[in-house]
PDB file of C-alpha atoms and ligand atoms in Angstrom:
ATOM      1  CA  UNK A   1     119.564  76.267 -54.469  1.00 66.00           C
ATOM      2  CA  UNK A   2     120.016  76.851 -50.710  1.00 70.00           C
ATOM      3  CA  UNK A   3     119.111  73.769 -48.599  1.00 78.00           C
ATOM      4  CA  UNK A   4     116.039  74.441 -46.418  1.00 83.00           C
ATOM      5  CA  UNK A   5     116.555  74.007 -42.733  1.00 90.00           C
ATOM      6  CA  UNK A   6     114.433  71.427 -40.945  1.00 96.00           C
ATOM      7  CA  UNK A   7     111.201  73.083 -39.521  1.00 98.00           C
ATOM      8  CA  UNK A   8     111.564  74.328 -35.998  1.00 98.00           C
ATOM      9  CA  UNK A   9     108.387  76.591 -35.877  1.00 98.00           C
ATOM     10  CA  UNK A  10     104.957  75.604 -37.105  1.00 98.00           C
ATOM     11  CA  UNK A  11     102.296  78.277 -37.414  1.00 98.00           C
ATOM     12  CA  UNK A  12      99.145  76.340 -36.759  1.00 98.00           C
ATOM     13  CA  UNK A  13      95.856  77.854 -37.733  1.00 98.00           C
ATOM     14  CA  UNK A  14      93.011  77.051 -35.327  1.00 98.00           C
ATOM     15  CA  UNK A  15      89.233  77.382 -35.600  1.00 98.00           C
ATOM     16  CA  UNK A  16      87.594  80.911 -35.470  1.00 98.00           C
ATOM     17  CA  UNK A  17      84.436  79.438 -34.067  1.00 98.00           C
ATOM     18  CA  UNK A  18      83.683  75.908 -35.209  1.00 98.00           C
ATOM     19  CA  UNK A  19      86.071  73.281 -33.704  1.00 97.00           C
ATOM     20  CA  UNK A  20      85.280  71.114 -36.665  1.00 97.00           C
ATOM     21  CA  UNK A  21      87.548  73.440 -38.690  1.00 98.00           C
ATOM     22  CA  UNK A  22      90.717  72.184 -37.041  1.00 98.00           C
ATOM     23  CA  UNK A  23      92.488  70.268 -39.863  1.00 98.00           C
ATOM     24  CA  UNK A  24      93.780  66.797 -39.301  1.00 98.00           C
ATOM     25  CA  UNK A  25      97.243  68.100 -40.172  1.00 98.00           C
ATOM     26  CA  UNK A  26      96.916  70.931 -37.625  1.00 98.00           C
ATOM     27  CA  UNK A  27      95.981  68.296 -34.907  1.00 98.00           C
ATOM     28  CA  UNK A  28      98.934  66.058 -35.928  1.00 98.00           C
ATOM     29  CA  UNK A  29     101.337  68.901 -35.708  1.00 98.00           C
ATOM     30  CA  UNK A  30     100.075  69.884 -32.269  1.00 98.00           C
ATOM     31  CA  UNK A  31     100.496  66.361 -31.221  1.00 98.00           C
ATOM     32  CA  UNK A  32     104.015  65.983 -32.620  1.00 98.00           C
ATOM     33  CA  UNK A  33     105.520  69.275 -31.499  1.00 98.00           C
ATOM     34  CA  UNK A  34     107.781  69.314 -28.382  1.00 98.00           C
ATOM     35  CA  UNK A  35     105.887  72.212 -26.996  1.00 98.00           C
ATOM     36  CA  UNK A  36     103.047  74.698 -27.933  1.00 98.00           C
ATOM     37  CA  UNK A  37     103.367  78.403 -27.671  1.00 98.00           C
ATOM     38  CA  UNK A  38      99.872  79.946 -27.204  1.00 98.00           C
ATOM     39  CA  UNK A  39      98.427  83.360 -26.990  1.00 97.00           C
ATOM     40  CA  UNK A  40      96.138  82.215 -24.043  1.00 97.00           C
ATOM     41  CA  UNK A  41      97.129  78.935 -22.624  1.00 98.00           C
ATOM     42  CA  UNK A  42      93.672  78.360 -21.060  1.00 97.00           C
ATOM     43  CA  UNK A  43      92.002  78.723 -24.424  1.00 97.00           C
ATOM     44  CA  UNK A  44      94.391  76.390 -26.040  1.00 98.00           C
ATOM     45  CA  UNK A  45      94.050  73.857 -23.324  1.00 98.00           C
ATOM     46  CA  UNK A  46      90.321  73.605 -24.299  1.00 97.00           C
ATOM     47  CA  UNK A  47      91.278  72.868 -27.752  1.00 98.00           C
ATOM     48  CA  UNK A  48      93.886  70.252 -26.815  1.00 98.00           C
ATOM     49  CA  UNK A  49      91.340  68.618 -24.511  1.00 97.00           C
ATOM     50  CA  UNK A  50      88.868  68.497 -27.445  1.00 96.00           C
ATOM     51  CA  UNK A  51      91.410  66.581 -29.595  1.00 97.00           C
ATOM     52  CA  UNK A  52      92.801  64.533 -26.669  1.00 98.00           C
ATOM     53  CA  UNK A  53      96.344  66.008 -26.863  1.00 98.00           C
ATOM     54  CA  UNK A  54      98.593  66.677 -23.749  1.00 97.00           C
ATOM     55  CA  UNK A  55     101.475  68.826 -24.450  1.00 98.00           C
ATOM     56  CA  UNK A  56     103.705  71.390 -22.539  1.00 98.00           C
ATOM     57  CA  UNK A  57     102.458  74.903 -23.064  1.00 98.00           C
ATOM     58  CA  UNK A  58     104.157  78.341 -22.901  1.00 98.00           C
ATOM     59  CA  UNK A  59     102.397  81.584 -23.189  1.00 98.00           C
ATOM     60  CA  UNK A  60     103.412  83.962 -26.057  1.00 98.00           C
ATOM     61  CA  UNK A  61     101.425  87.138 -26.382  1.00 97.00           C
ATOM     62  CA  UNK A  62     101.675  90.841 -27.169  1.00 94.00           C
ATOM     63  CA  UNK A  63     103.209  91.920 -23.916  1.00 95.00           C
ATOM     64  CA  UNK A  64     105.937  89.168 -23.298  1.00 97.00           C
ATOM     65  CA  UNK A  65     106.684  88.597 -26.917  1.00 96.00           C
ATOM     66  CA  UNK A  66     110.229  89.975 -26.703  1.00 96.00           C
ATOM     67  CA  UNK A  67     111.672  87.936 -23.797  1.00 97.00           C
ATOM     68  CA  UNK A  68     109.377  84.932 -24.388  1.00 98.00           C
ATOM     69  CA  UNK A  69     110.379  84.945 -28.135  1.00 98.00           C
ATOM     70  CA  UNK A  70     114.069  84.832 -27.232  1.00 98.00           C
ATOM     71  CA  UNK A  71     113.369  81.866 -24.790  1.00 98.00           C
ATOM     72  CA  UNK A  72     111.495  80.058 -27.588  1.00 98.00           C
ATOM     73  CA  UNK A  73     114.256  80.628 -30.061  1.00 98.00           C
ATOM     74  CA  UNK A  74     116.828  79.382 -27.648  1.00 98.00           C
ATOM     75  CA  UNK A  75     114.815  76.133 -27.328  1.00 98.00           C
ATOM     76  CA  UNK A  76     114.512  75.826 -31.063  1.00 98.00           C
ATOM     77  CA  UNK A  77     118.308  76.323 -31.582  1.00 98.00           C
ATOM     78  CA  UNK A  78     118.660  73.388 -29.135  1.00 98.00           C
ATOM     79  CA  UNK A  79     116.610  71.199 -31.595  1.00 98.00           C
ATOM     80  CA  UNK A  80     113.147  71.411 -30.130  1.00 98.00           C
ATOM     81  CA  UNK A  81     110.070  71.936 -32.349  1.00 98.00           C
ATOM     82  CA  UNK A  82     107.368  74.485 -31.433  1.00 98.00           C
ATOM     83  CA  UNK A  83     103.823  74.809 -32.644  1.00 98.00           C
ATOM     84  CA  UNK A  84     102.634  78.385 -32.326  1.00 98.00           C
ATOM     85  CA  UNK A  85      98.809  78.931 -31.994  1.00 98.00           C
ATOM     86  CA  UNK A  86      96.613  81.996 -31.102  1.00 98.00           C
ATOM     87  CA  UNK A  87      93.196  82.148 -29.638  1.00 98.00           C
ATOM     88  CA  UNK A  88      91.547  81.789 -33.059  1.00 98.00           C
ATOM     89  CA  UNK A  89      92.604  81.846 -36.679  1.00 98.00           C
ATOM     90  CA  UNK A  90      96.023  82.134 -38.272  1.00 98.00           C
ATOM     91  CA  UNK A  91      98.961  83.248 -36.072  1.00 98.00           C
ATOM     92  CA  UNK A  92     100.847  86.365 -37.161  1.00 98.00           C
ATOM     93  CA  UNK A  93      97.727  87.881 -38.787  1.00 98.00           C
ATOM     94  CA  UNK A  94      96.555  90.673 -36.399  1.00 98.00           C
ATOM     95  CA  UNK A  95      97.729  88.216 -33.728  1.00 97.00           C
ATOM     96  CA  UNK A  96     101.103  87.418 -32.116  1.00 97.00           C
ATOM     97  CA  UNK A  97     103.640  85.702 -34.468  1.00 98.00           C
ATOM     98  CA  UNK A  98     105.015  88.128 -36.842  1.00 98.00           C
ATOM     99  CA  UNK A  99     108.167  89.074 -34.769  1.00 98.00           C
ATOM    100  CA  UNK A 100     108.857  85.406 -33.785  1.00 98.00           C
ATOM    101  CA  UNK A 101     108.779  84.394 -37.402  1.00 98.00           C
ATOM    102  CA  UNK A 102     111.080  87.201 -38.414  1.00 98.00           C
ATOM    103  CA  UNK A 103     113.498  86.189 -35.614  1.00 98.00           C
ATOM    104  CA  UNK A 104     113.588  82.528 -36.641  1.00 98.00           C
ATOM    105  CA  UNK A 105     114.415  83.552 -40.196  1.00 98.00           C
ATOM    106  CA  UNK A 106     117.227  85.697 -38.881  1.00 98.00           C
ATOM    107  CA  UNK A 107     118.541  82.711 -36.825  1.00 98.00           C
ATOM    108  CA  UNK A 108     118.240  80.367 -39.826  1.00 98.00           C
ATOM    109  CA  UNK A 109     115.545  78.319 -38.147  1.00 98.00           C
ATOM    110  CA  UNK A 110     112.896  76.708 -40.351  1.00 98.00           C
ATOM    111  CA  UNK A 111     109.353  78.091 -40.343  1.00 98.00           C
ATOM    112  CA  UNK A 112     106.309  76.435 -41.915  1.00 98.00           C
ATOM    113  CA  UNK A 113     102.597  77.289 -41.947  1.00 98.00           C
ATOM    114  CA  UNK A 114      99.797  74.733 -41.352  1.00 98.00           C
ATOM    115  CA  UNK A 115      97.082  76.843 -43.062  1.00 98.00           C
ATOM    116  CA  UNK A 116      93.472  76.935 -42.051  1.00 98.00           C
ATOM    117  CA  UNK A 117      90.848  79.285 -40.655  1.00 98.00           C
ATOM    118  CA  UNK A 118      91.434  83.034 -41.124  1.00 98.00           C
ATOM    119  CA  UNK A 119      88.630  85.494 -40.527  1.00 98.00           C
ATOM    120  CA  UNK A 120      89.619  87.934 -43.259  1.00 98.00           C
ATOM    121  CA  UNK A 121      89.771  85.302 -46.002  1.00 98.00           C
ATOM    122  CA  UNK A 122      86.429  83.779 -44.970  1.00 98.00           C
ATOM    123  CA  UNK A 123      84.777  87.149 -44.840  1.00 98.00           C
ATOM    124  CA  UNK A 124      86.219  88.198 -48.168  1.00 98.00           C
ATOM    125  CA  UNK A 125      85.096  84.959 -49.791  1.00 98.00           C
ATOM    126  CA  UNK A 126      81.461  85.307 -48.698  1.00 98.00           C
ATOM    127  CA  UNK A 127      81.359  89.107 -49.196  1.00 98.00           C
ATOM    128  CA  UNK A 128      80.010  89.220 -52.692  1.00 98.00           C
ATOM    129  CA  UNK A 129      82.560  92.002 -53.390  1.00 98.00           C
ATOM    130  CA  UNK A 130      85.488  91.785 -55.767  1.00 98.00           C
ATOM    131  CA  UNK A 131      87.983  89.308 -54.398  1.00 98.00           C
ATOM    132  CA  UNK A 132      90.673  89.483 -57.252  1.00 98.00           C
ATOM    133  CA  UNK A 133      92.624  92.301 -55.468  1.00 98.00           C
ATOM    134  CA  UNK A 134      92.183  93.309 -51.804  1.00 98.00           C
ATOM    135  CA  UNK A 135      93.830  95.192 -49.139  1.00 98.00           C
ATOM    136  CA  UNK A 136      93.795  93.901 -45.596  1.00 98.00           C
ATOM    137  CA  UNK A 137      93.768  96.903 -43.204  1.00 98.00           C
ATOM    138  CA  UNK A 138      93.582  95.092 -39.880  1.00 98.00           C
ATOM    139  CA  UNK A 139      92.416  97.114 -36.827  1.00 98.00           C
ATOM    140  CA  UNK A 140      92.071 100.811 -37.101  1.00 98.00           C
ATOM    141  CA  UNK A 141      94.161 102.687 -34.447  1.00 98.00           C
ATOM    142  CA  UNK A 142      92.318 104.393 -31.595  1.00 96.00           C
ATOM    143  CA  UNK A 143      94.838 107.281 -31.824  1.00 97.00           C
ATOM    144  CA  UNK A 144      93.004 110.073 -33.701  1.00 96.00           C
ATOM    145  CA  UNK A 145      95.847 111.076 -36.013  1.00 97.00           C
ATOM    146  CA  UNK A 146      97.027 107.614 -36.887  1.00 98.00           C
ATOM    147  CA  UNK A 147      93.452 106.644 -37.406  1.00 98.00           C
ATOM    148  CA  UNK A 148      92.758 109.608 -39.828  1.00 97.00           C
ATOM    149  CA  UNK A 149      95.927 108.991 -41.783  1.00 97.00           C
ATOM    150  CA  UNK A 150      95.043 105.338 -42.153  1.00 98.00           C
ATOM    151  CA  UNK A 151      91.472 106.171 -43.382  1.00 98.00           C
ATOM    152  CA  UNK A 152      92.741 108.799 -45.810  1.00 97.00           C
ATOM    153  CA  UNK A 153      95.159 106.278 -47.479  1.00 97.00           C
ATOM    154  CA  UNK A 154      92.532 103.478 -47.482  1.00 98.00           C
ATOM    155  CA  UNK A 155      90.067 105.883 -49.152  1.00 97.00           C
ATOM    156  CA  UNK A 156      92.218 106.021 -52.161  1.00 96.00           C
ATOM    157  CA  UNK A 157      92.622 102.398 -52.699  1.00 97.00           C
ATOM    158  CA  UNK A 158      90.719 100.847 -55.572  1.00 97.00           C
ATOM    159  CA  UNK A 159      90.887  97.355 -53.990  1.00 98.00           C
ATOM    160  CA  UNK A 160      88.334  95.766 -51.680  1.00 98.00           C
ATOM    161  CA  UNK A 161      89.224  96.763 -48.120  1.00 98.00           C
ATOM    162  CA  UNK A 162      89.071  94.446 -45.122  1.00 99.00           C
ATOM    163  CA  UNK A 163      89.015  95.614 -41.565  1.00 99.00           C
ATOM    164  CA  UNK A 164      88.873  93.722 -38.173  1.00 98.00           C
ATOM    165  CA  UNK A 165      87.021  95.395 -35.359  1.00 98.00           C
ATOM    166  CA  UNK A 166      85.888  94.587 -31.787  1.00 97.00           C
ATOM    167  CA  UNK A 167      82.103  94.810 -31.330  1.00 97.00           C
ATOM    168  CA  UNK A 168      82.134  97.679 -28.873  1.00 96.00           C
ATOM    169  CA  UNK A 169      84.036  99.854 -31.434  1.00 97.00           C
ATOM    170  CA  UNK A 170      82.088  98.750 -34.445  1.00 98.00           C
ATOM    171  CA  UNK A 171      79.612 101.635 -34.451  1.00 97.00           C
ATOM    172  CA  UNK A 172      82.310 104.278 -34.274  1.00 97.00           C
ATOM    173  CA  UNK A 173      84.407 102.533 -36.986  1.00 98.00           C
ATOM    174  CA  UNK A 174      81.461 102.469 -39.462  1.00 98.00           C
ATOM    175  CA  UNK A 175      80.798 106.160 -38.898  1.00 97.00           C
ATOM    176  CA  UNK A 176      84.509 107.013 -39.486  1.00 97.00           C
ATOM    177  CA  UNK A 177      84.593 104.818 -42.539  1.00 98.00           C
ATOM    178  CA  UNK A 178      81.544 106.534 -43.932  1.00 97.00           C
ATOM    179  CA  UNK A 179      83.001 109.999 -43.252  1.00 96.00           C
ATOM    180  CA  UNK A 180      86.221 109.085 -44.934  1.00 97.00           C
ATOM    181  CA  UNK A 181      85.169 106.822 -47.735  1.00 97.00           C
ATOM    182  CA  UNK A 182      81.638 108.201 -48.548  1.00 95.00           C
ATOM    183  CA  UNK A 183      78.826 105.770 -49.136  1.00 96.00           C
ATOM    184  CA  UNK A 184      80.056 102.376 -50.513  1.00 97.00           C
ATOM    185  CA  UNK A 185      79.027  98.740 -50.459  1.00 98.00           C
ATOM    186  CA  UNK A 186      79.764  97.017 -47.167  1.00 98.00           C
ATOM    187  CA  UNK A 187      79.600  93.409 -46.149  1.00 98.00           C
ATOM    188  CA  UNK A 188      79.580  92.670 -42.419  1.00 98.00           C
ATOM    189  CA  UNK A 189      80.677  89.178 -41.809  1.00 98.00           C
ATOM    190  CA  UNK A 190      79.466  88.314 -38.183  1.00 98.00           C
ATOM    191  CA  UNK A 191      80.176  85.341 -36.073  1.00 98.00           C
ATOM    192  CA  UNK A 192      81.745  83.358 -39.050  1.00 98.00           C
ATOM    193  CA  UNK A 193      81.453  79.546 -38.652  1.00 98.00           C
ATOM    194  CA  UNK A 194      79.508  79.933 -35.552  1.00 98.00           C
ATOM    195  CA  UNK A 195      75.764  79.149 -34.807  1.00 97.00           C
ATOM    196  CA  UNK A 196      74.668  82.762 -35.247  1.00 97.00           C
ATOM    197  CA  UNK A 197      76.672  83.475 -38.357  1.00 98.00           C
ATOM    198  CA  UNK A 198      75.286  86.384 -40.374  1.00 98.00           C
ATOM    199  CA  UNK A 199      76.456  87.892 -43.681  1.00 98.00           C
ATOM    200  CA  UNK A 200      74.989  91.412 -43.826  1.00 98.00           C
ATOM    201  CA  UNK A 201      75.204  93.063 -47.264  1.00 98.00           C
ATOM    202  CA  UNK A 202      74.552  96.647 -46.941  1.00 98.00           C
ATOM    203  CA  UNK A 203      76.215 100.041 -47.492  1.00 98.00           C
ATOM    204  CA  UNK A 204      78.197 102.263 -45.134  1.00 97.00           C
ATOM    205  CA  UNK A 205      75.362 104.800 -44.951  1.00 96.00           C
ATOM    206  CA  UNK A 206      72.732 102.172 -44.190  1.00 97.00           C
ATOM    207  CA  UNK A 207      75.037 100.558 -41.617  1.00 97.00           C
ATOM    208  CA  UNK A 208      75.402 103.902 -39.827  1.00 96.00           C
ATOM    209  CA  UNK A 209      71.633 104.030 -39.374  1.00 95.00           C
ATOM    210  CA  UNK A 210      71.400 100.194 -38.594  1.00 93.00           C
ATOM    211  CA  UNK A 211      73.687 100.487 -35.567  1.00 93.00           C
ATOM    212  CA  UNK A 212      72.144 103.744 -34.282  1.00 90.00           C
ATOM    213  CA  UNK A 213      69.782 101.761 -32.042  1.00 88.00           C
ATOM    214  CA  UNK A 214      71.268  98.324 -32.360  1.00 89.00           C
ATOM    215  CA  UNK A 215      74.105  97.203 -30.155  1.00 92.00           C
ATOM    216  CA  UNK A 216      76.592  95.058 -32.133  1.00 95.00           C
ATOM    217  CA  UNK A 217      77.323  91.742 -30.626  1.00 95.00           C
ATOM    218  CA  UNK A 218      79.807  88.976 -31.550  1.00 97.00           C
ATOM    219  CA  UNK A 219      82.749  89.193 -33.872  1.00 98.00           C
ATOM    220  CA  UNK A 220      82.786  91.107 -37.069  1.00 98.00           C
ATOM    221  CA  UNK A 221      84.876  91.521 -40.191  1.00 98.00           C
ATOM    222  CA  UNK A 222      84.090  94.600 -42.344  1.00 98.00           C
ATOM    223  CA  UNK A 223      84.553  94.155 -46.110  1.00 98.00           C
ATOM    224  CA  UNK A 224      84.232  97.471 -47.866  1.00 98.00           C
ATOM    225  CA  UNK A 225      84.097  98.145 -51.629  1.00 98.00           C
ATOM    226  CA  UNK A 226      87.290  99.788 -53.066  1.00 98.00           C
ATOM    227  CA  UNK A 227      87.175 103.318 -54.428  1.00 96.00           C
ATOM    228  CA  UNK A 228      84.627 103.174 -57.290  1.00 89.00           C
ATOM    229  CA  UNK A 229      86.393 103.409 -60.552  1.00 79.00           C
ATOM    230  CA  UNK A 230      84.876 106.067 -62.711  1.00 69.00           C
ATOM    231  CA  UNK A 231      85.616 105.594 -66.416  1.00 63.00           C
ATOM    232  CA  UNK A 232      89.141 106.945 -66.920  1.00 60.00           C
ATOM    233  CA  UNK A 233      88.936 110.601 -65.965  1.00 64.00           C
ATOM    234  CA  UNK A 234      91.488 113.116 -67.115  1.00 72.00           C
ATOM    235  CA  UNK A 235      93.012 115.264 -64.353  1.00 77.00           C
ATOM    236  CA  UNK A 236      90.978 118.321 -65.113  1.00 79.00           C
ATOM    237  CA  UNK A 237      87.692 116.509 -64.705  1.00 82.00           C
ATOM    238  CA  UNK A 238      88.911 114.969 -61.498  1.00 86.00           C
ATOM    239  CA  UNK A 239      89.677 118.444 -60.243  1.00 88.00           C
ATOM    240  CA  UNK A 240      86.339 119.846 -61.387  1.00 88.00           C
ATOM    241  CA  UNK A 241      84.498 116.948 -59.518  1.00 88.00           C
ATOM    242  CA  UNK A 242      86.629 117.697 -56.405  1.00 90.00           C
ATOM    243  CA  UNK A 243      85.973 121.469 -56.714  1.00 91.00           C
ATOM    244  CA  UNK A 244      82.155 120.852 -56.995  1.00 90.00           C
ATOM    245  CA  UNK A 245      82.318 118.489 -54.052  1.00 90.00           C
ATOM    246  CA  UNK A 246      84.197 120.856 -51.864  1.00 91.00           C
ATOM    247  CA  UNK A 247      81.792 123.772 -52.882  1.00 90.00           C
ATOM    248  CA  UNK A 248      78.822 121.530 -51.601  1.00 89.00           C
ATOM    249  CA  UNK A 249      80.648 120.955 -48.341  1.00 89.00           C
ATOM    250  CA  UNK A 250      81.452 124.627 -47.855  1.00 91.00           C
ATOM    251  CA  UNK A 251      77.860 125.558 -48.543  1.00 90.00           C
ATOM    252  CA  UNK A 252      76.832 123.172 -45.881  1.00 86.00           C
ATOM    253  CA  UNK A 253      78.938 125.085 -43.399  1.00 90.00           C
ATOM    254  CA  UNK A 254      82.081 122.550 -43.346  1.00 89.00           C
ATOM    255  CA  UNK A 255      85.390 124.252 -42.757  1.00 91.00           C
ATOM    256  CA  UNK A 256      87.649 124.759 -45.736  1.00 93.00           C
ATOM    257  CA  UNK A 257      90.295 122.289 -44.593  1.00 92.00           C
ATOM    258  CA  UNK A 258      87.783 119.578 -43.837  1.00 89.00           C
ATOM    259  CA  UNK A 259      85.975 120.296 -47.211  1.00 91.00           C
ATOM    260  CA  UNK A 260      89.268 119.824 -49.069  1.00 92.00           C
ATOM    261  CA  UNK A 261      90.227 116.773 -47.145  1.00 89.00           C
ATOM    262  CA  UNK A 262      86.878 115.015 -47.789  1.00 88.00           C
ATOM    263  CA  UNK A 263      86.780 115.987 -51.482  1.00 89.00           C
ATOM    264  CA  UNK A 264      90.325 114.812 -52.116  1.00 88.00           C
ATOM    265  CA  UNK A 265      89.811 111.603 -50.245  1.00 84.00           C
ATOM    266  CA  UNK A 266      86.782 110.774 -52.316  1.00 82.00           C
ATOM    267  CA  UNK A 267      88.021 111.841 -55.710  1.00 83.00           C
ATOM    268  CA  UNK A 268      91.798 111.333 -55.441  1.00 83.00           C
ATOM    269  CA  UNK A 269      92.416 115.068 -56.361  1.00 88.00           C
ATOM    270  CA  UNK A 270      95.623 116.765 -55.028  1.00 90.00           C
ATOM    271  CA  UNK A 271      95.014 118.965 -51.979  1.00 91.00           C
ATOM    272  CA  UNK A 272      97.362 121.777 -53.058  1.00 92.00           C
ATOM    273  CA  UNK A 273      95.687 121.984 -56.394  1.00 91.00           C
ATOM    274  CA  UNK A 274      92.202 122.074 -54.939  1.00 92.00           C
ATOM    275  CA  UNK A 275      93.224 124.815 -52.462  1.00 92.00           C
ATOM    276  CA  UNK A 276      94.544 126.749 -55.503  1.00 89.00           C
ATOM    277  CA  UNK A 277      91.204 126.290 -57.409  1.00 89.00           C
ATOM    278  CA  UNK A 278      89.226 127.365 -54.392  1.00 89.00           C
ATOM    279  CA  UNK A 279      91.375 130.447 -53.934  1.00 88.00           C
ATOM    280  CA  UNK A 280      90.928 131.199 -57.630  1.00 83.00           C
ATOM    281  CA  UNK A 281      87.219 130.811 -57.167  1.00 79.00           C
ATOM    282  CA  UNK A 282      87.243 133.160 -54.281  1.00 79.00           C
ATOM    283  CA  UNK A 283      89.450 135.781 -55.814  1.00 72.00           C
ATOM    284  CA  UNK A 284      86.757 137.734 -57.946  1.00 68.00           C
ATOM    285  CA  UNK A 285      84.470 137.815 -54.803  1.00 66.00           C
ATOM    286  CA  UNK A 286      87.335 139.259 -52.766  1.00 67.00           C
ATOM    287  CA  UNK A 287      88.199 141.850 -55.416  1.00 66.00           C
ATOM    288  CA  UNK A 288      84.540 142.909 -55.682  1.00 63.00           C
ATOM    289  CA  UNK A 289      84.278 143.289 -51.921  1.00 64.00           C
ATOM    290  CA  UNK A 290      87.565 145.374 -51.813  1.00 65.00           C
ATOM    291  CA  UNK A 291      86.090 147.630 -54.628  1.00 63.00           C
ATOM    292  CA  UNK A 292      83.010 148.313 -52.534  1.00 57.00           C
ATOM    293  CA  UNK A 293      81.012 145.154 -53.104  1.00 48.00           C
ATOM    294  CA  UNK A 294      77.793 145.268 -55.061  1.00 45.00           C
ATOM    295  CA  UNK A 295      77.379 149.063 -54.843  1.00 41.00           C
ATOM    296  CA  UNK A 296      75.705 150.547 -57.901  1.00 39.00           C
ATOM    297  CA  UNK A 297      78.086 151.871 -60.707  1.00 35.00           C
ATOM    298  CA  UNK A 298      78.774 155.643 -60.294  1.00 37.00           C
ATOM    299  CA  UNK A 299      76.801 157.588 -62.820  1.00 32.00           C
TER     300      UNK A 299
HETATM  301  N1  LIG P 301      94.461  85.820 -36.556  1.00 63.43           N
HETATM  302  C1  LIG P 301      92.998  85.866 -36.654  1.00 63.43           C
HETATM  303  C2  LIG P 301      92.634  85.377 -37.988  1.00 63.43           C
HETATM  304  O1  LIG P 301      93.385  84.770 -38.775  1.00 63.43           O
HETATM  305  O2  LIG P 301      91.524  85.660 -38.446  1.00 63.43           O
HETATM  306  C3  LIG P 301      92.546  87.221 -36.242  1.00 63.43           C
HETATM  307  C4  LIG P 301      92.767  87.627 -34.862  1.00 63.43           C
HETATM  308  S1  LIG P 301      92.177  89.228 -34.490  1.00 63.43           S
HETATM  309  C5  LIG P 301      92.927  89.458 -32.907  1.00 63.43           C
HETATM  310  C6  LIG P 301      90.502  89.028 -34.064  1.00 63.43           C
HETATM  311  C7  LIG P 301      89.526  89.693 -35.061  1.00 63.43           C
HETATM  312  O3  LIG P 301      89.264  88.804 -36.159  1.00 63.43           O
HETATM  313  C8  LIG P 301      88.137  89.993 -34.465  1.00 63.43           C
HETATM  314  O4  LIG P 301      88.087  91.212 -33.764  1.00 63.43           O
HETATM  315  C9  LIG P 301      87.257  89.984 -35.635  1.00 63.43           C
HETATM  316  O5  LIG P 301      87.381  91.187 -36.416  1.00 63.43           O
HETATM  317  C10 LIG P 301      87.853  88.810 -36.553  1.00 63.43           C
HETATM  318  N2  LIG P 301      87.277  87.559 -36.209  1.00 63.43           N
HETATM  319  C11 LIG P 301      87.765  86.527 -35.642  1.00 63.43           C
HETATM  320  N3  LIG P 301      86.835  85.449 -35.618  1.00 63.43           N
HETATM  321  C12 LIG P 301      85.769  85.933 -36.188  1.00 63.43           C
HETATM  322  C13 LIG P 301      84.555  85.282 -36.470  1.00 63.43           C
HETATM  323  N4  LIG P 301      84.251  83.985 -36.122  1.00 63.43           N
HETATM  324  N5  LIG P 301      83.715  86.010 -37.195  1.00 63.43           N
HETATM  325  C14 LIG P 301      83.900  87.229 -37.641  1.00 63.43           C
HETATM  326  N6  LIG P 301      85.113  87.903 -37.356  1.00 63.43           N
HETATM  327  C15 LIG P 301      86.042  87.244 -36.666  1.00 63.43           C
END
């Protein structure tokens, strides 16, 4: 077996609200590291003051991660030990760290995790939704196309889905989730570990109404039920269900492409096949129209 290199980079999880959640091992690692790389040094300074630790800090965040990452690695290659922290939770999870970890592995530097708070795991655990298999979806992109593609893929997943979102974007995200996934169970885990923690168990449709007049405040994780598993359906019944759904949408005035997209997202049916069925369904009407529509038969 390959010998493991000594640890050069520690990923230290920090509280997501409640300072009491900093583990003794996390505090010891911060104390013993040669320096700390932090997403926002001012925030980390508050944490260090709280535990009475004084340590050199360097900033490591989204926009300086390339150059600063190389500088950090150079110090690690020189034998120093770094503790990486972010503003809250586990580094490298929707937070800076992923690239630095990969670079350390490339350079043969040892990396170790000091596990602790992580909003997605806390939210999943309290959600009341299935925890056995889940899919962490992170933040949805604000770019329309990327967002739609992400949602279309997520809609097919049978696993519990977990999303992060900023409060000012929460309303839009709930609406988009409802449009892409249909009505499903939703748990909103708000302000976890904080004074005003709230676990709101609802559905996507109800949440759309809930936030019509209420402004979301605080931090949220959205935990959404995976695609409901109907008892094993054969392909023809899936297509039939998709066709019925698409017809309903078409009757409501939804465009054909949107009706097909929605029906496929919700049933898992294949788009080409559904277009073919709709065309087949339309064909007799068209033929009739070409032959003179509903005019009475010639006597
Ligand atoms: N790395 C962090 C972790 O391990 O949880 C996540 C960082 S990500 C930039 C921030 C997002 O995490 C927030 O927008 C929110 O969705 C979620 N979050 C963080 N703290 C939270 C809390 N106390 N309650 C609910 N959600 C929280």
